[in-house]
Coordinates of C-alpha atoms in Angstrom, one line a residue:
X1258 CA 60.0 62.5 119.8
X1259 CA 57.8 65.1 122.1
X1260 CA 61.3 67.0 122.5
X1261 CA 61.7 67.3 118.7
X1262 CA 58.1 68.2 118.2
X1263 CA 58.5 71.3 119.7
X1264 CA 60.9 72.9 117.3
X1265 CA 59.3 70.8 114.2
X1266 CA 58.6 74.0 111.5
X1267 CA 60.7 76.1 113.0
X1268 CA 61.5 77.8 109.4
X1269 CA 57.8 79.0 109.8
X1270 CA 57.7 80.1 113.6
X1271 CA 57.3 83.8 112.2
X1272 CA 54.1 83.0 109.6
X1273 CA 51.5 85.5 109.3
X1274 CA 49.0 82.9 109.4
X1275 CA 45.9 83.4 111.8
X1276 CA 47.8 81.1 114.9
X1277 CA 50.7 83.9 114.5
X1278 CA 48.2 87.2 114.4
X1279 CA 46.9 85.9 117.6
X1280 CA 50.2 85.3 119.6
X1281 CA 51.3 88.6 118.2
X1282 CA 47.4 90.2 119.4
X1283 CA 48.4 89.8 123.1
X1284 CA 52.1 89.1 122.8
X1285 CA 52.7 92.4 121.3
X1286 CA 51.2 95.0 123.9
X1287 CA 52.2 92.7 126.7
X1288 CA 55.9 93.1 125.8
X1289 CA 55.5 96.1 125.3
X1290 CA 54.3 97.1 128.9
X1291 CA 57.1 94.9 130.7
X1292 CA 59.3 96.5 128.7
X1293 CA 58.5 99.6 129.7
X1294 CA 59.0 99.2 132.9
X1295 CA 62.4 98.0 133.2
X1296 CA 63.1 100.7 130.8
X1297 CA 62.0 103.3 133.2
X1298 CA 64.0 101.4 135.6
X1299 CA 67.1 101.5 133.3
X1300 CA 66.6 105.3 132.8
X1301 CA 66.5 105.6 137.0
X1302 CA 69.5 104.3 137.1
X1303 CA 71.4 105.9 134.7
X1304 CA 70.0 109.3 136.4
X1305 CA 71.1 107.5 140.1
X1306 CA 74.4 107.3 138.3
X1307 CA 74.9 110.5 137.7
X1308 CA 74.6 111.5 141.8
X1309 CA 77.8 108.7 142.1
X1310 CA 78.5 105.0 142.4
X1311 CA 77.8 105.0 146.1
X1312 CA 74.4 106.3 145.2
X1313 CA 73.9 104.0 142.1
X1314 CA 75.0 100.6 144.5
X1315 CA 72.6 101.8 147.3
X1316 CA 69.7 102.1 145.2
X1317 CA 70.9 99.0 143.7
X1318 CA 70.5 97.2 147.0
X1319 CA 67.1 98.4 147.6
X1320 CA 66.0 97.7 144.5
X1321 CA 66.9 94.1 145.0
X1322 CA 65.1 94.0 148.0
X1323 CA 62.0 95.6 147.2
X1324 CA 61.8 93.4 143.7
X1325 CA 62.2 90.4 146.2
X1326 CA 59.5 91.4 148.2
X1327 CA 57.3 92.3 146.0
X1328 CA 57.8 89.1 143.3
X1329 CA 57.0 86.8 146.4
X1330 CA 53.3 88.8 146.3
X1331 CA 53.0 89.6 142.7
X1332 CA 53.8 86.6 139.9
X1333 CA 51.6 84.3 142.0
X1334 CA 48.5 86.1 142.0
X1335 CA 49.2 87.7 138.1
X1336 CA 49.9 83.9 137.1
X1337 CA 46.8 82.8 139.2
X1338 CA 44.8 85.5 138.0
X1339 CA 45.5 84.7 134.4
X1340 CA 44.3 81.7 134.3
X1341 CA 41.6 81.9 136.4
X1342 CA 40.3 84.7 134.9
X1343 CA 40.9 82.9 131.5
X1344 CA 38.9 80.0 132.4
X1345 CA 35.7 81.7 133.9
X1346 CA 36.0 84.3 130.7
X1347 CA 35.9 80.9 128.7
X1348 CA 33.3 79.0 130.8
X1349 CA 31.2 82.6 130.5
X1350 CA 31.2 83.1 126.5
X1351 CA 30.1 79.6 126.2
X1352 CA 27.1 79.2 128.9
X1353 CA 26.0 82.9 129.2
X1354 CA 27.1 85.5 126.7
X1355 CA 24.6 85.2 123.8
X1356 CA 25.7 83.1 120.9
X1357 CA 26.3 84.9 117.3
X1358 CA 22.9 83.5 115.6
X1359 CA 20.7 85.3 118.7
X1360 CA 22.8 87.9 118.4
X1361 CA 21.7 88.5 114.5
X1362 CA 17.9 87.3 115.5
X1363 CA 17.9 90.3 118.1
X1364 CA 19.3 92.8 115.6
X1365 CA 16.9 91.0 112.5
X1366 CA 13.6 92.3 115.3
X1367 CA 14.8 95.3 115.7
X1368 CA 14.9 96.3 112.1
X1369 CA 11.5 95.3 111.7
X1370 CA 10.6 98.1 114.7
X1371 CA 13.0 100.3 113.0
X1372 CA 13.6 100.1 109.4
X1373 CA 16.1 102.9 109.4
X1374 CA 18.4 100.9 111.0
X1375 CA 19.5 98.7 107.9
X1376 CA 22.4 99.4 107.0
X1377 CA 25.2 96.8 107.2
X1378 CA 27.9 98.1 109.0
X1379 CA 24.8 99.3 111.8
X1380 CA 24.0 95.8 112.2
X1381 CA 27.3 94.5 112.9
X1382 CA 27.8 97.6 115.3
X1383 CA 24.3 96.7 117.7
X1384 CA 25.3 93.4 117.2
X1385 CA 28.2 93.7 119.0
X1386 CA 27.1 96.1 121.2
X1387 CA 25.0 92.9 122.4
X1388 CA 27.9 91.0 123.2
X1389 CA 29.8 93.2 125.6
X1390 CA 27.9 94.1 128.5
X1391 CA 30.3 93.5 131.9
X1392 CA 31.6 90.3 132.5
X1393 CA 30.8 88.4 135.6
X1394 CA 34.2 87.1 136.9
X1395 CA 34.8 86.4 140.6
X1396 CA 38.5 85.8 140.9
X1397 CA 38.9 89.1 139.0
X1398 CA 37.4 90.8 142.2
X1399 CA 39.4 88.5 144.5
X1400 CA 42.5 89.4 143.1
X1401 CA 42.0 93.1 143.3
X1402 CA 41.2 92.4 147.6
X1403 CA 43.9 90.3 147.8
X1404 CA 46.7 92.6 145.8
X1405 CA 45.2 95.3 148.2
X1406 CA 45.9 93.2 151.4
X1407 CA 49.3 92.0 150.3
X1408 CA 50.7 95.3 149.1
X1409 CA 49.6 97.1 152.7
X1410 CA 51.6 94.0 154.7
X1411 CA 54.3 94.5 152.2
X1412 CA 54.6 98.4 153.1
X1413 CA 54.8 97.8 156.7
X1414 CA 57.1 95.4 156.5
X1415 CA 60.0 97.1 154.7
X1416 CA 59.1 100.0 156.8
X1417 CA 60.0 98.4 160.1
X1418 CA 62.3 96.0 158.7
X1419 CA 64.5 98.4 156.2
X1420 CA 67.4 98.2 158.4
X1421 CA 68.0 94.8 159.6
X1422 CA 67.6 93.8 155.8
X1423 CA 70.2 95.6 154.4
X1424 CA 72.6 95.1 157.1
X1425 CA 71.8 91.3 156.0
X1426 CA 72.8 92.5 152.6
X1427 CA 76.4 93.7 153.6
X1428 CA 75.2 97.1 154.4
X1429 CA 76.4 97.4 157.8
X1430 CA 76.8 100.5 160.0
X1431 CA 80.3 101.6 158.7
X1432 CA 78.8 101.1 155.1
X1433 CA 78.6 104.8 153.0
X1434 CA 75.9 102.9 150.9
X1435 CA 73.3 102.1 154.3
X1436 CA 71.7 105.3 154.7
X1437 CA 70.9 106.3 151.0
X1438 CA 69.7 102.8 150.8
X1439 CA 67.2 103.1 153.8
X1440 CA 66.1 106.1 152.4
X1441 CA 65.0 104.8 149.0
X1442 CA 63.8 101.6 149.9
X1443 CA 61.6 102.9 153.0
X1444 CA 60.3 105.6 150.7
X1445 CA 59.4 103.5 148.0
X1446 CA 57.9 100.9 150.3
X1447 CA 54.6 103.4 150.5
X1448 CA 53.8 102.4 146.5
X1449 CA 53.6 98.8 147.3
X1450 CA 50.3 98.7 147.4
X1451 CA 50.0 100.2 144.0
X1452 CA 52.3 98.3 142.6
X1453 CA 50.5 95.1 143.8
X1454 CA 47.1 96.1 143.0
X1455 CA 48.0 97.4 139.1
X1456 CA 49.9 93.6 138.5
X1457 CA 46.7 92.2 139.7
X1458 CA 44.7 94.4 137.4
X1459 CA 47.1 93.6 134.7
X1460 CA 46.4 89.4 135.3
X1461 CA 42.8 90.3 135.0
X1462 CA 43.8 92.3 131.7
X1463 CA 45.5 89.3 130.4
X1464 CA 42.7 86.3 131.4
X1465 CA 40.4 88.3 129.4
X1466 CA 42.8 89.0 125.8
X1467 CA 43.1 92.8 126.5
X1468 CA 46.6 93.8 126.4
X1469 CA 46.4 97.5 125.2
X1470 CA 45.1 99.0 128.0
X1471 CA 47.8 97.6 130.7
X1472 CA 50.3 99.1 127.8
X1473 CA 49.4 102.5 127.8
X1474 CA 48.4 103.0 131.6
X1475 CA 52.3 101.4 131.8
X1476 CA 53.6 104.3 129.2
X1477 CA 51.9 107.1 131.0
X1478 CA 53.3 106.4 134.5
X1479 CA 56.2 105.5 133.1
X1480 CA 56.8 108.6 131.4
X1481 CA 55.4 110.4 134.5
X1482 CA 58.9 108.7 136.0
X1483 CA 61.1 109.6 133.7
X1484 CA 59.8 113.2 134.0
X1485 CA 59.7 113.7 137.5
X1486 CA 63.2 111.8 137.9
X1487 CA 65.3 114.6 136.9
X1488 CA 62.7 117.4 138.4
X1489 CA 63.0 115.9 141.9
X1490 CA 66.7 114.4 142.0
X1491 CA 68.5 117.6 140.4
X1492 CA 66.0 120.3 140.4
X1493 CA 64.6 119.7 143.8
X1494 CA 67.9 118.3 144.9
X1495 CA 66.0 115.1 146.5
X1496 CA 68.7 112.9 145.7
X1497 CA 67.9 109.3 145.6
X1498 CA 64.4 110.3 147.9
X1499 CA 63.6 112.1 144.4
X1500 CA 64.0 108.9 142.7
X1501 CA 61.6 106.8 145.0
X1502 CA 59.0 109.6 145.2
X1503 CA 58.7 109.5 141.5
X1504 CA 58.2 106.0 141.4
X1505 CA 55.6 106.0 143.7
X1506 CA 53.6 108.4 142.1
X1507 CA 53.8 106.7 138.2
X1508 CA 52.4 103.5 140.6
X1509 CA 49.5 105.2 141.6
X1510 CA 48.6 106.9 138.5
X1511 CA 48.9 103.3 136.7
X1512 CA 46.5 101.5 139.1
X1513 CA 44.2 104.8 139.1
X1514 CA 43.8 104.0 134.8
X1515 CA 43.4 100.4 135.2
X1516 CA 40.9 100.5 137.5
X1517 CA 39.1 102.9 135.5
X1518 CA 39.2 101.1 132.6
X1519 CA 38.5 97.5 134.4
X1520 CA 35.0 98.4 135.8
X1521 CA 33.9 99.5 132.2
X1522 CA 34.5 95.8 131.4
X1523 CA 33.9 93.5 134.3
X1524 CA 31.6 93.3 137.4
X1525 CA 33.8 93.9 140.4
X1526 CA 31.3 94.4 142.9
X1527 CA 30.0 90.6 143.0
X1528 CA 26.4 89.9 145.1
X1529 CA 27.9 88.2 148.3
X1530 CA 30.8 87.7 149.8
X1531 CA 30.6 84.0 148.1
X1532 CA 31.3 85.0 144.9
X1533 CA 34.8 85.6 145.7
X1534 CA 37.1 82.9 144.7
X1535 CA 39.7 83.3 147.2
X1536 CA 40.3 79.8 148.1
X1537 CA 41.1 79.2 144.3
X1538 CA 43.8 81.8 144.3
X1539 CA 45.2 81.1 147.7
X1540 CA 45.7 77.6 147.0
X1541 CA 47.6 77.7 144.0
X1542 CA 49.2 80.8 144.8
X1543 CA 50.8 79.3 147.5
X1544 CA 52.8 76.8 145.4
X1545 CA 53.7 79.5 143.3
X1546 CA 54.8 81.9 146.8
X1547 CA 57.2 78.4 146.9
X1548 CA 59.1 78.7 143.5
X1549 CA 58.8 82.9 143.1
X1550 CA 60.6 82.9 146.5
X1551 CA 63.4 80.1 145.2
X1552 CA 63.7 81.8 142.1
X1553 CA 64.2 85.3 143.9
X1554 CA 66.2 83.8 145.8
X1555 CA 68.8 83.1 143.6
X1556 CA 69.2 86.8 142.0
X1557 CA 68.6 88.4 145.6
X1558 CA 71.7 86.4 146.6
X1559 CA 73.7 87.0 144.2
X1560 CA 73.1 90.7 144.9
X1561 CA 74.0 90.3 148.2
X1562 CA 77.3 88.7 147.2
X1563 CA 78.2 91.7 145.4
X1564 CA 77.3 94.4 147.7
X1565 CA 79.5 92.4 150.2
X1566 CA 82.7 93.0 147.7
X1567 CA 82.1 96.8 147.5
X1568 CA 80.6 99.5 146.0
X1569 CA 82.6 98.8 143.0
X1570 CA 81.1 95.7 142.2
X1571 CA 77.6 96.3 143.5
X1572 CA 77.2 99.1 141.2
X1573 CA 78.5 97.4 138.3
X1574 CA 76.5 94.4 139.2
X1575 CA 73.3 96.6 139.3
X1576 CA 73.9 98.2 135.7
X1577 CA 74.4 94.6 134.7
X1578 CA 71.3 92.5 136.5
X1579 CA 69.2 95.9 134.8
X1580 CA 69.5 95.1 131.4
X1581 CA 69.6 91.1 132.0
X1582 CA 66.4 91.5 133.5
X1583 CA 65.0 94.4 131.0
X1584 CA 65.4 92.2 127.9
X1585 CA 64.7 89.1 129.2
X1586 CA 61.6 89.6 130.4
X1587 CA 60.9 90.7 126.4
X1588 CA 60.0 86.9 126.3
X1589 CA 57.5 87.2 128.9
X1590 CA 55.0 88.7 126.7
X1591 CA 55.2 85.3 125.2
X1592 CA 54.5 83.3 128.0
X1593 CA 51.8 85.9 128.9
X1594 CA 49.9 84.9 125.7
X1595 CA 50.7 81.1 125.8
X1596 CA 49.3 80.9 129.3
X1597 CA 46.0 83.0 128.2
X1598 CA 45.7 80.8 125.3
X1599 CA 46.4 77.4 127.0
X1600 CA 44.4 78.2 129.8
X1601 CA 41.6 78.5 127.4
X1602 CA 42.4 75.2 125.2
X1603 CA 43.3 73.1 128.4
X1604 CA 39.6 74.3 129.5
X1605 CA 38.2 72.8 126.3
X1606 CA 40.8 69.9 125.9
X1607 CA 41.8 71.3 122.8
X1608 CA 45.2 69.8 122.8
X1609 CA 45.6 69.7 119.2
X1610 CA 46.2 73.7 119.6
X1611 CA 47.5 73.1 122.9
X1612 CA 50.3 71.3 121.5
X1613 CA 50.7 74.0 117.9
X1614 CA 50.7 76.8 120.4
X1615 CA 53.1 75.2 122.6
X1616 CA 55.1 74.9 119.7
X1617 CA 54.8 78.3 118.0
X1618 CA 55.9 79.9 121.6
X1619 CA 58.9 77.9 122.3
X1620 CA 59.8 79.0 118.4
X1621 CA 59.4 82.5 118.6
X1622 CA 60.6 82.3 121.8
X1623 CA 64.3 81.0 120.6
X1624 CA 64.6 83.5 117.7
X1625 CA 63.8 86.5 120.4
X1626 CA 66.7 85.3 122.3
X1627 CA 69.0 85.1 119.4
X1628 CA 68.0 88.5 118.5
X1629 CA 68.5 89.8 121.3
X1630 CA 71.7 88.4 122.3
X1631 CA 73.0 89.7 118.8
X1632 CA 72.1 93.4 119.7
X1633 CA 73.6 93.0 123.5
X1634 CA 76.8 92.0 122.4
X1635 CA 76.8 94.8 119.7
X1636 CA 76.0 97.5 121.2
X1637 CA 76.3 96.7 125.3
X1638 CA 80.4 97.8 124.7
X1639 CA 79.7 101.2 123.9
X1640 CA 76.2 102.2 125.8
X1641 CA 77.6 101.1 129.0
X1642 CA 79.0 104.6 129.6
X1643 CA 75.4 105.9 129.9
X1644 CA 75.0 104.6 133.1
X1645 CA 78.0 105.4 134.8
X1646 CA 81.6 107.0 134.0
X1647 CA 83.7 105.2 136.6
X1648 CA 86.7 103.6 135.1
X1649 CA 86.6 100.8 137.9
X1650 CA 83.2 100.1 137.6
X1651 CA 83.5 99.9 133.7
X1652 CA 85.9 97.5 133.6
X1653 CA 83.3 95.1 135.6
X1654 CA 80.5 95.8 133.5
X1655 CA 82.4 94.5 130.2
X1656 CA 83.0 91.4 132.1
X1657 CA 79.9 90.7 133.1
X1658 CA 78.8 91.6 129.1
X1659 CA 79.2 88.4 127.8
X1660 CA 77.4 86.4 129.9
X1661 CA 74.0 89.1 130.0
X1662 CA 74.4 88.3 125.8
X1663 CA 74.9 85.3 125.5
X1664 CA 72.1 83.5 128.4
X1665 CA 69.3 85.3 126.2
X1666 CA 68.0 82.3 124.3
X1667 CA 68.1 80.4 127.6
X1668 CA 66.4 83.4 129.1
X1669 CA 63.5 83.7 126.8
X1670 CA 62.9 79.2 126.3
X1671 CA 62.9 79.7 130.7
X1672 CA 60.1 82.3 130.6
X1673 CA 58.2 80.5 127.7
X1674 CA 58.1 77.6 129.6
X1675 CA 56.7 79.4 132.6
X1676 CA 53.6 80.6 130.8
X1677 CA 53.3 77.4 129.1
X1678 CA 52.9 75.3 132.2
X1679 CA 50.9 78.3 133.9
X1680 CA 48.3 77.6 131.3
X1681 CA 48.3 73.8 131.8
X1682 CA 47.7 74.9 135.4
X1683 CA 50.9 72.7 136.0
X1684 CA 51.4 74.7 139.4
X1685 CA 53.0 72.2 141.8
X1686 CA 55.7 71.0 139.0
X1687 CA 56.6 74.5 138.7
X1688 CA 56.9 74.9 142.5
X1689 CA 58.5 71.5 143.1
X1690 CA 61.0 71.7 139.9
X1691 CA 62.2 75.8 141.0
X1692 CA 63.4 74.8 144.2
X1693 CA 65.5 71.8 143.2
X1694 CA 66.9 74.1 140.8
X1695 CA 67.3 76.9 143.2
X1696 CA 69.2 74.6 145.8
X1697 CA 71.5 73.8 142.8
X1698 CA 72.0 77.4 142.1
X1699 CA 72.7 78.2 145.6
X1700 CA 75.3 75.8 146.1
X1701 CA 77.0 77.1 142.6
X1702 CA 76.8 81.2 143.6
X1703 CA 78.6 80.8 147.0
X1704 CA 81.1 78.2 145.4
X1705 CA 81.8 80.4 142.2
X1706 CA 81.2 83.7 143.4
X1707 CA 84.0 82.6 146.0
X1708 CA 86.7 81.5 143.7
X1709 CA 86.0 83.4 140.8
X1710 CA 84.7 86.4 142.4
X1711 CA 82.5 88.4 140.1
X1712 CA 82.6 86.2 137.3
X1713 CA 81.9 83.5 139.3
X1714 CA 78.4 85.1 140.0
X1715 CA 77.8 86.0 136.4
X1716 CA 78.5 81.7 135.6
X1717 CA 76.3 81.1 138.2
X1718 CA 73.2 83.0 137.3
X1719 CA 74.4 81.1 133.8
X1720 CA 73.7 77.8 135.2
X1721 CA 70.6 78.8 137.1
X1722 CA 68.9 80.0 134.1
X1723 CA 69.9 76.8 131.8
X1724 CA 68.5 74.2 135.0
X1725 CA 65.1 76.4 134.8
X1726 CA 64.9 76.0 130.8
X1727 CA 66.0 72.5 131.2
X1728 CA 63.0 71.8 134.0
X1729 CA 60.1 73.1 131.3
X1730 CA 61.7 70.7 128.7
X1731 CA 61.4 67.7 130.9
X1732 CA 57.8 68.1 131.7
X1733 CA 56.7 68.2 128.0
X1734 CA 59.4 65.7 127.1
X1735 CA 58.4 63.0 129.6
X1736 CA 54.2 63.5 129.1
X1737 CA 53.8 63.8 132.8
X1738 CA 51.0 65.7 134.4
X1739 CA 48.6 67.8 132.2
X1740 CA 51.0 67.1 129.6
X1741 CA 49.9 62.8 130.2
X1742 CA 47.7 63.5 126.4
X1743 CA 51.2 63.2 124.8
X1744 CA 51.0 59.5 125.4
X1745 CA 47.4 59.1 125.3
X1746 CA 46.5 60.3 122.3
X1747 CA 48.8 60.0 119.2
X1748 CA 47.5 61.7 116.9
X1749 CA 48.6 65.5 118.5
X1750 CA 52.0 64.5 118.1
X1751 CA 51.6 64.2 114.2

């Protein structure tokens, strides 16, 4: 019955009604920005592409690498942040902020002192005016020290560790692809800490509803990418150190806008050294270090597996994983707005919106996937050629076609059900449940990756998407954990 529940009124999952404008408020600009990124990332490689496949498989490598790295720092403190931040916002709008009825009482005295201040649309400016001095959040502050910390240990790390990494990978010293790889990914290692930092701003962003600004510091350093990428790899004849020099400098200029724009909003200088939440963040970000590292796991292995059966299938691999990842992380603008939501309702034990939120999501969710699987296998057989020119490598990519299209529903339902049960603060199931799934997975990508080569991988990945989609459904489906008001109280479920 719970199962059902969640797909009831599916012919009105795309309503403009008010539940709908306020998915789309934060939904929108958040998908926007992750977009935009593996966009940028996209048009990196199909520059890359252009040096030669060698190049293209290298950077492919290091990207993996880095992207493993960094996900073991970043998704647990955004998704920590998120919710944290979303909670105190919450808890702070209903003890401290002034309510709207003092609001009008403040602006009704001051009209008395000044009579020329009357008009209608002046009253509703002052009076909000009243409501948006800084906010006083202390894991927003945390998060910002912490992303700091993290992003230098990450930096040192790949610098001294490069090497031994990618000869783990299958790039050993007779490799052509192991010194433009230790190039790129020692260079690039020097914008971790941006990188960290600007996800951390971006949680903060997202506890607190504002989704705009994330989206158009992302577009400026993004375009800052794209147009340094061909200055320094073909102008400046940089090669792939062009590449990773570009990227490092859209990071910084990201981080530089959000943190401009954050301390107009919020107080991130807190009075002692107690106001920072850290042992909130540590704690639960630990048990998500647990599932972001099985989960990486999974895709960092499976790009081993390729660069260990060449060049060939490396780079093809690469231009593959690219656009899996690019459009299915469309859907995480979705989970990004049902975890601010339900970290908000779960806060108030709303679950009567918990549950039509829930629902709406995991609706709009499935249509995104269908919509998106439609336009992969429609136009993925022709734009494939952008990236590279290689007959070899060509002929890989249009297998691997089928299996990017047709996983997006399961995609977009997997990351749905991430934000969902990051709202709920359901952090230990989501730990627990990702590394059963990843030992599963593990098992499948050396057995079919074996036999069936680079298909194999391709039905692999397949299977490790459907387990995580199948994990979220359980939760909800069974009413365990935060989800235990399923059975409690009946009346959400009508």
């Amino acid at each position: 019955m719970r199962f059902f529940m969640l797909f009831s009124g599916i012919r009105n999952a795309l309503a403009r009604d008010e539940l709908g404008k306020e998915i789309l408020q934060i939904a929108l600009p958040t998908t926007l920005a992750l977009a935009a990124d593996p966009i940028a990332s996209l048009i990196d490689t199909a520059f890359i592409g252009q040096i030669g496949p060698v190049e293209l498989a290298a950077v492919g490598v290091s990207i993996a690498i880095f992207n493993q790295v960094s996900k073991l720092a970043i998704i647990p403190l955004v998704s920590v942040t998120t919710s944290l931040v979303a909670e105190e916002d919450a808890a702070e709008n209903l003890q401290t902020r002034p309510s709207e009825k003092e609001m009008l009482i403040k602006v009704s005295s001051d009209e008395q002192a000044d009579p020329e201040c009357s008009s209608s649309s002046t009253n509703i400016d002052r009076a909000a005016k009243l409501g948006h001095d800084k906010s006083h959040i202390p894991s927003a502050s945390a998060a910002i020290v912490i992303g700091g910390m993290l992003g230098v240990l990450q930096t040192l790390f790949l610098i001294f560790t490069a090497k031994p990494i990618l000869n783990y990978m299958g790039l050993d010293s007779n490799s052509p692809m192991l010194k433009p790889a230790q190039r790129y990914l020692t260079l690039r290692s020097f914008g971790a800490p941006a990188v960290i930092i600007s996800m951390a701003m971006q949680g903060i962003f997202r506890g607190i509803k504002d989704t705009r600004t994330p989206l158009y510091a992302t577009i400026i350093g993004d375009v800052t990418n794209i147009i340094l990428d061909p200055l320094l790899i073909f102008v400046l004849r940089l090669g792939v150190s062009g590449a990773a020099i570009a990227h490092i400098i859209s990071q910084y200029l990201i981080s530089l806008i959000l943190l401009w724009s954050l301390m107009k909003q919020v107080d991130l200088l807190p009075s002692s050294i107690r106001d920072f939440h850290f042992r909130k963040i540590l704690k639960n970000g630990c048990l998500l270090l647990v599932k972001v590292a099985a989960a990486t796991s999974c895709v960092t292995l499976s790009a081993s597996i390729a660069a260990r059966q060449g060049p060939t299938t490396m780079a093809a691999f690469q231009i593959c994983l690219q656009i899996w990842m690019a459009t299915s992380l469309l859907a995480d603008g979705l989970a990004v707005a049902g975890q601010a939501i339900l970290a908000s309702a779960f806060a108030r034990r709303d679950y009567s919106k918990v549950m039509t939120y829930a629902s709406r999501l995991l609706q709009i969710g499935l249509i995104l996937g269908l919509v998106l699987s439609f336009f992969l296998f429609s136009l993925l057989p022709f734009a494939s050629r952008l990236f590279t020119n290689d007959i070899d490598v060509l002929r890989l990519i249009s297998v691997g076609i089928p299996y990017v299209a047709a996983t997006q529903p399961i995609n977009a339902l997997a990351f749905v059900f991430d934000g969902i049960n990051y709202g709920a603060s359901d952090f230990t199931y989501s730990s627990y449940s990702m590394i059963m799934v990843a030992l599963v997975s593990i098992f499948n990508l050396y057995m079919l990756s074996s036999s069936h080569g680079f298909t194999g991988i391709w039905v692999a990945l397949s299977i490790y998407m459907s387990l995580r989609t199948f994990a979220g459904f359980w939760r909800i489906g069974t009413g365990t954990g935060p989800w235990s008001f399923l059975k409690e109280n009946s009346a959400v479920l009508k």
